Amino acid sequence: MQRRLLGLAVAVVTLAGAAGCGSSSSGSGGTSSAGGAKKTQVTVGVIPIVDVAPLYLGQKKGFFADRGIELKMVTAQGGAAIIPGVVSGQFQFGFSNTTSLMLAQTKGVPVKSVVNGAASNGKVGADVTGVLVKKDSPVKSAKDLAGRSVAVNTLQNIGDTTVRESVREDGGDPAKVKFVEIPFDQMPAALDGGRVDAAWMGEPAQTVAKAQGARVIASPFAETDPKLTVATWFTSTKIAQQNPALVKNFTDAMTESLAYATGHPDEARQILTAYTKISGDVLSRLILPGWPAQVDMASLEKLAGLGEQDGIFGGKKPDVQALFS
């Protein structure tokens, strides 16, 4: 596992060096004309999950176009793939969970968060992620996960860090939890088939699993901090320094998008059909995250401390203020 993380970090740093020596633009992918007005083409690395709905909703409502931005979304498996894409200039902005960004920073990767992405909705038992078990499982609460296998989408990241905290707070031994890496979309089948004892699922996976009879026994995000900042939109430090106007326009448009999504949850749900296969009953029942305009620094400091405790950062302490403020 450590070799896997080290390999990822080396790959990211290598891309960072290539970006620093290369000739890729620090601004955007170019401009186009529409009605005589020039638009800056901006490529954004995204994950096809519920959390990024405000970006697509903001595009539909014209919040980005109003600021001269023409968006192009490129999907990736997760933040681990998006971070090197941003640093190398493939994307101007990207979406990543906050633990991945902290890890990148401690490895010397030049990234800078620019605006909030998603947060816990603070509802224990009904948060955007949860630990689920089969209906007949003997596991009743988080402390019962000690000695059992729990699926997470990525090892040594925000999932297992917050799951450990739920176990710890419930009086169990977090060191005895056995984490297994399984993609979110495969978790309902893995749980139902008995491959794991429990699974930490995002949406829509947890709604699918509930339809199969699974039940929620922990809400790690909300139990770690009800205001936990889960993910943010970020750019490279090169773009932040060389094109502050672009960063401001993207940040302002994204902030407006977050506020609109918060005030119009039905529209936020519906926009999911534009970039995912979610529909029908799953669409109507899935749980939405929180979309506050600002990151919660206290929750990020706590998350960084938990990551240090878990040994994720290799003995280095993330500079939360420099990365997220």
GROMACS .gro file of N, CA, C and O in nm, residues 254-324:
model
  284
  254MET      N    1  -1.838   2.965  -0.979
  254MET     CA    2  -1.861   2.845  -0.901
  254MET      C    3  -1.934   2.877  -0.771
  254MET      O    4  -2.022   2.801  -0.727
  255THR      N    5  -1.901   2.989  -0.710
  255THR     CA    6  -1.969   3.032  -0.588
  255THR      C    7  -2.117   3.055  -0.614
  255THR      O    8  -2.203   3.014  -0.534
  256GLU      N    9  -2.148   3.120  -0.726
  256GLU     CA   10  -2.288   3.142  -0.762
  256GLU      C   11  -2.357   3.008  -0.790
  256GLU      O   12  -2.474   2.988  -0.754
  257SER      N   13  -2.285   2.915  -0.849
  257SER     CA   14  -2.341   2.783  -0.880
  257SER      C   15  -2.371   2.705  -0.753
  257SER      O   16  -2.474   2.637  -0.744
  258LEU      N   17  -2.282   2.713  -0.655
  258LEU     CA   18  -2.304   2.644  -0.528
  258LEU      C   19  -2.429   2.698  -0.458
  258LEU      O   20  -2.511   2.622  -0.405
  259ALA      N   21  -2.443   2.830  -0.459
  259ALA     CA   22  -2.559   2.892  -0.396
  259ALA      C   23  -2.688   2.853  -0.467
  259ALA      O   24  -2.790   2.825  -0.403
  260TYR      N   25  -2.683   2.848  -0.601
  260TYR     CA   26  -2.803   2.812  -0.677
  260TYR      C   27  -2.840   2.666  -0.651
  260TYR      O   28  -2.959   2.634  -0.633
  261ALA      N   29  -2.741   2.578  -0.651
  261ALA     CA   30  -2.769   2.436  -0.626
  261ALA      C   31  -2.828   2.415  -0.487
  261ALA      O   32  -2.919   2.334  -0.468
  262THR      N   33  -2.778   2.489  -0.390
  262THR     CA   34  -2.830   2.479  -0.254
  262THR      C   35  -2.976   2.523  -0.247
  262THR      O   36  -3.058   2.461  -0.179
  263GLY      N   37  -3.008   2.629  -0.320
  263GLY     CA   38  -3.144   2.681  -0.317
  263GLY      C   39  -3.241   2.610  -0.410
  263GLY      O   40  -3.363   2.631  -0.400
  264HIS      N   41  -3.188   2.527  -0.502
  264HIS     CA   42  -3.273   2.458  -0.599
  264HIS      C   43  -3.233   2.310  -0.607
  264HIS      O   44  -3.182   2.263  -0.710
  265PRO      N   45  -3.255   2.234  -0.499
  265PRO     CA   46  -3.212   2.094  -0.495
  265PRO      C   47  -3.276   2.007  -0.603
  265PRO      O   48  -3.211   1.912  -0.652
  266ASP      N   49  -3.400   2.036  -0.642
  266ASP     CA   50  -3.464   1.956  -0.747
  266ASP      C   51  -3.392   1.973  -0.880
  266ASP      O   52  -3.375   1.877  -0.956
  267GLU      N   53  -3.349   2.096  -0.909
  267GLU     CA   54  -3.273   2.119  -1.032
  267GLU      C   55  -3.135   2.054  -1.024
  267GLU      O   56  -3.082   2.005  -1.125
  268ALA      N   57  -3.077   2.054  -0.905
  268ALA     CA   58  -2.947   1.989  -0.886
  268ALA      C   59  -2.959   1.839  -0.911
  268ALA      O   60  -2.870   1.779  -0.974
  269ARG      N   61  -3.067   1.780  -0.865
  269ARG     CA   62  -3.089   1.637  -0.891
  269ARG      C   63  -3.104   1.611  -1.041
  269ARG      O   64  -3.045   1.519  -1.096
  270GLN      N   65  -3.184   1.693  -1.106
  270GLN     CA   66  -3.215   1.671  -1.246
  270GLN      C   67  -3.092   1.684  -1.335
  270GLN      O   68  -3.078   1.612  -1.435
  271ILE      N   69  -2.999   1.774  -1.298
  271ILE     CA   70  -2.880   1.795  -1.381
  271ILE      C   71  -2.791   1.671  -1.380
  271ILE      O   72  -2.708   1.652  -1.471
  272LEU      N   73  -2.808   1.582  -1.281
  272LEU     CA   74  -2.728   1.459  -1.276
  272LEU      C   75  -2.748   1.373  -1.400
  272LEU      O   76  -2.658   1.300  -1.441
  273THR      N   77  -2.866   1.382  -1.459
  273THR     CA   78  -2.893   1.300  -1.578
  273THR      C   79  -2.811   1.345  -1.698
  273THR      O   80  -2.800   1.272  -1.796
  274ALA      N   81  -2.751   1.464  -1.689
  274ALA     CA   82  -2.670   1.516  -1.799
  274ALA      C   83  -2.532   1.453  -1.803
  274ALA      O   84  -2.466   1.452  -1.908
  275TYR      N   85  -2.483   1.399  -1.690
  275TYR     CA   86  -2.348   1.345  -1.689
  275TYR      C   87  -2.334   1.211  -1.617
  275TYR      O   88  -2.223   1.159  -1.601
  276THR      N   89  -2.446   1.154  -1.571
  276THR     CA   90  -2.443   1.020  -1.512
  276THR      C   91  -2.559   0.938  -1.568
  276THR      O   92  -2.643   0.990  -1.641
  277LYS      N   93  -2.565   0.812  -1.531
  277LYS     CA   94  -2.675   0.725  -1.572
  277LYS      C   95  -2.781   0.714  -1.463
  277LYS      O   96  -2.868   0.628  -1.468
  278ILE      N   97  -2.772   0.802  -1.364
  278ILE     CA   98  -2.869   0.801  -1.254
  278ILE      C   99  -3.005   0.847  -1.305
  278ILE      O  100  -3.016   0.948  -1.375
  279SER      N  101  -3.108   0.774  -1.271
  279SER     CA  102  -3.243   0.813  -1.314
  279SER      C  103  -3.346   0.743  -1.225
  279SER      O  104  -3.312   0.666  -1.136
  280GLY      N  105  -3.471   0.770  -1.249
  280GLY     CA  106  -3.580   0.700  -1.183
  280GLY      C  107  -3.581   0.712  -1.033
  280GLY      O  108  -3.556   0.819  -0.976
  281ASP      N  109  -3.609   0.601  -0.967
  281ASP     CA  110  -3.622   0.600  -0.822
  281ASP      C  111  -3.492   0.637  -0.752
  281ASP      O  112  -3.493   0.703  -0.648
  282VAL      N  113  -3.379   0.595  -0.808
  282VAL     CA  114  -3.250   0.628  -0.747
  282VAL      C  115  -3.230   0.780  -0.747
  282VAL      O  116  -3.187   0.839  -0.646
  283LEU      N  117  -3.262   0.845  -0.856
  283LEU     CA  118  -3.248   0.990  -0.867
  283LEU      C  119  -3.331   1.062  -0.762
  283LEU      O  120  -3.285   1.159  -0.700
  284SER      N  121  -3.452   1.015  -0.741
  284SER     CA  122  -3.543   1.082  -0.648
  284SER      C  123  -3.507   1.057  -0.501
  284SER      O  124  -3.539   1.138  -0.415
  285ARG      N  125  -3.437   0.945  -0.474
  285ARG     CA  126  -3.411   0.908  -0.335
  285ARG      C  127  -3.269   0.939  -0.286
  285ARG      O  128  -3.245   0.942  -0.166
  286LEU      N  129  -3.177   0.959  -0.378
  286LEU     CA  130  -3.039   0.976  -0.334
  286LEU      C  131  -3.021   1.102  -0.250
  286LEU      O  132  -3.095   1.199  -0.263
  287ILE      N  133  -2.921   1.097  -0.163
  287ILE     CA  134  -2.894   1.205  -0.068
  287ILE      C  135  -2.794   1.304  -0.128
  287ILE      O  136  -2.692   1.264  -0.183
  288LEU      N  137  -2.826   1.430  -0.115
  288LEU     CA  138  -2.738   1.534  -0.168
  288LEU      C  139  -2.639   1.580  -0.060
  288LEU      O  140  -2.672   1.579   0.059
  289PRO      N  141  -2.520   1.622  -0.100
  289PRO     CA  142  -2.425   1.677  -0.003
  289PRO      C  143  -2.462   1.820   0.031
  289PRO      O  144  -2.558   1.876  -0.024
  290GLY      N  145  -2.385   1.882   0.119
  290GLY     CA  146  -2.397   2.025   0.141
  290GLY      C  147  -2.312   2.097   0.038
  290GLY      O  148  -2.207   2.046  -0.003
  291TRP      N  149  -2.356   2.214  -0.006
  291TRP     CA  150  -2.279   2.294  -0.102
  291TRP      C  151  -2.259   2.436  -0.050
  291TRP      O  152  -2.302   2.534  -0.113
  292PRO      N  153  -2.197   2.453   0.065
  292PRO     CA  154  -2.172   2.589   0.116
  292PRO      C  155  -2.071   2.661   0.027
  292PRO      O  156  -1.987   2.598  -0.038
  293ALA      N  157  -2.078   2.792   0.027
  293ALA     CA  158  -1.988   2.870  -0.058
  293ALA      C  159  -1.845   2.870  -0.006
  293ALA      O  160  -1.750   2.879  -0.084
  294GLN      N  161  -1.829   2.858   0.126
  294GLN     CA  162  -1.697   2.867   0.186
  294GLN      C  163  -1.654   2.734   0.246
  294GLN      O  164  -1.739   2.657   0.294
  295VAL      N  165  -1.524   2.708   0.244
  295VAL     CA  166  -1.473   2.590   0.313
  295VAL      C  167  -1.479   2.614   0.463
  295VAL      O  168  -1.479   2.728   0.510
  296ASP      N  169  -1.485   2.507   0.540
  296ASP     CA  170  -1.483   2.516   0.686
  296ASP      C  171  -1.343   2.482   0.733
  296ASP      O  172  -1.304   2.365   0.735
  297MET      N  173  -1.266   2.584   0.771
  297MET     CA  174  -1.125   2.563   0.803
  297MET      C  175  -1.106   2.476   0.926
  297MET      O  176  -1.013   2.395   0.933
  298ALA      N  177  -1.193   2.491   1.026
  298ALA     CA  178  -1.180   2.409   1.147
  298ALA      C  179  -1.193   2.261   1.115
  298ALA      O  180  -1.119   2.176   1.168
  299SER      N  181  -1.286   2.227   1.025
  299SER     CA  182  -1.304   2.086   0.988
  299SER      C  183  -1.184   2.035   0.910
  299SER      O  184  -1.145   1.917   0.924
  300LEU      N  185  -1.122   2.120   0.830
  300LEU     CA  186  -1.004   2.079   0.754
  300LEU      C  187  -0.884   2.058   0.844
  300LEU      O  188  -0.802   1.967   0.822
  301GLU      N  189  -0.870   2.143   0.946
  301GLU     CA  190  -0.762   2.123   1.043
  301GLU      C  191  -0.780   1.990   1.115
  301GLU      O  192  -0.682   1.918   1.138
  302LYS      N  193  -0.903   1.957   1.148
  302LYS     CA  194  -0.929   1.829   1.215
  302LYS      C  195  -0.897   1.713   1.122
  302LYS      O  196  -0.835   1.613   1.163
  303LEU      N  197  -0.938   1.724   0.996
  303LEU     CA  198  -0.911   1.618   0.898
  303LEU      C  199  -0.761   1.599   0.878
  303LEU      O  200  -0.713   1.486   0.868
  304ALA      N  201  -0.688   1.710   0.875
  304ALA     CA  202  -0.542   1.702   0.860
  304ALA      C  203  -0.481   1.631   0.980
  304ALA      O  204  -0.390   1.548   0.965
  305GLY      N  205  -0.532   1.661   1.100
  305GLY     CA  206  -0.481   1.595   1.220
  305GLY      C  207  -0.508   1.445   1.219
  305GLY      O  208  -0.422   1.365   1.259
  306LEU      N  209  -0.625   1.406   1.172
  306LEU     CA  210  -0.658   1.264   1.164
  306LEU      C  211  -0.569   1.194   1.060
  306LEU      O  212  -0.526   1.080   1.081
  307GLY      N  213  -0.541   1.263   0.949
  307GLY     CA  214  -0.453   1.207   0.848
  307GLY      C  215  -0.312   1.186   0.900
  307GLY      O  216  -0.246   1.085   0.870
  308GLU      N  217  -0.265   1.283   0.979
  308GLU     CA  218  -0.134   1.268   1.043
  308GLU      C  219  -0.135   1.147   1.136
  308GLU      O  220  -0.039   1.069   1.138
  309GLN      N  221  -0.241   1.135   1.213
  309GLN     CA  222  -0.253   1.025   1.307
  309GLN      C  223  -0.251   0.890   1.236
  309GLN      O  224  -0.195   0.793   1.285
  310ASP      N  225  -0.309   0.886   1.118
  310ASP     CA  226  -0.312   0.763   1.038
  310ASP      C  227  -0.182   0.739   0.961
  310ASP      O  228  -0.165   0.634   0.899
  311GLY      N  229  -0.093   0.836   0.960
  311GLY     CA  230   0.033   0.821   0.889
  311GLY      C  231   0.024   0.843   0.739
  311GLY      O  232   0.114   0.804   0.664
  312ILE      N  233  -0.083   0.908   0.693
  312ILE     CA  234  -0.103   0.928   0.549
  312ILE      C  235   0.003   1.021   0.490
  312ILE      O  236   0.046   1.003   0.376
  313PHE      N  237   0.045   1.120   0.566
  313PHE     CA  238   0.129   1.227   0.511
  313PHE      C  239   0.279   1.203   0.529
  313PHE      O  240   0.360   1.293   0.506
  314GLY      N  241   0.316   1.085   0.570
  314GLY     CA  242   0.458   1.050   0.579
  314GLY      C  243   0.537   1.137   0.676
  314GLY      O  244   0.655   1.166   0.652
  315GLY      N  245   0.474   1.178   0.784
  315GLY     CA  246   0.545   1.257   0.884
  315GLY      C  247   0.543   1.406   0.860
  315GLY      O  248   0.587   1.483   0.945
  316LYS      N  249   0.493   1.449   0.744
  316LYS     CA  250   0.483   1.592   0.715
  316LYS      C  251   0.343   1.642   0.748
  316LYS      O  252   0.246   1.570   0.730
  317LYS      N  253   0.334   1.766   0.793
  317LYS     CA  254   0.207   1.824   0.830
  317LYS      C  255   0.155   1.914   0.717
  317LYS      O  256   0.227   2.004   0.673
  318PRO      N  257   0.034   1.891   0.668
  318PRO     CA  258  -0.020   1.978   0.563
  318PRO      C  259  -0.035   2.121   0.614
  318PRO      O  260  -0.070   2.144   0.731
  319ASP      N  261  -0.009   2.218   0.529
  319ASP     CA  262  -0.033   2.359   0.561
  319ASP      C  263  -0.172   2.393   0.512
  319ASP      O  264  -0.193   2.437   0.398
  320VAL      N  265  -0.271   2.371   0.597
  320VAL     CA  266  -0.411   2.387   0.560
  320VAL      C  267  -0.442   2.530   0.520
  320VAL      O  268  -0.515   2.555   0.423
  321GLN      N  269  -0.385   2.627   0.594
  321GLN     CA  270  -0.411   2.766   0.562
  321GLN      C  271  -0.360   2.803   0.422
  321GLN      O  272  -0.430   2.869   0.345
  322ALA      N  273  -0.240   2.760   0.390
  322ALA     CA  274  -0.182   2.792   0.259
  322ALA      C  275  -0.259   2.726   0.145
  322ALA      O  276  -0.274   2.782   0.036
  323LEU      N  277  -0.307   2.605   0.169
  323LEU     CA  278  -0.374   2.528   0.064
  323LEU      C  279  -0.517   2.572   0.040
  323LEU      O  280  -0.561   2.582  -0.075
  324PHE      N  281  -0.591   2.602   0.146
  324PHE     CA  282  -0.736   2.624   0.133
  324PHE      C  283  -0.783   2.766   0.157
  324PHE      O  284  -0.897   2.798   0.121
   0.00000   0.00000   0.00000
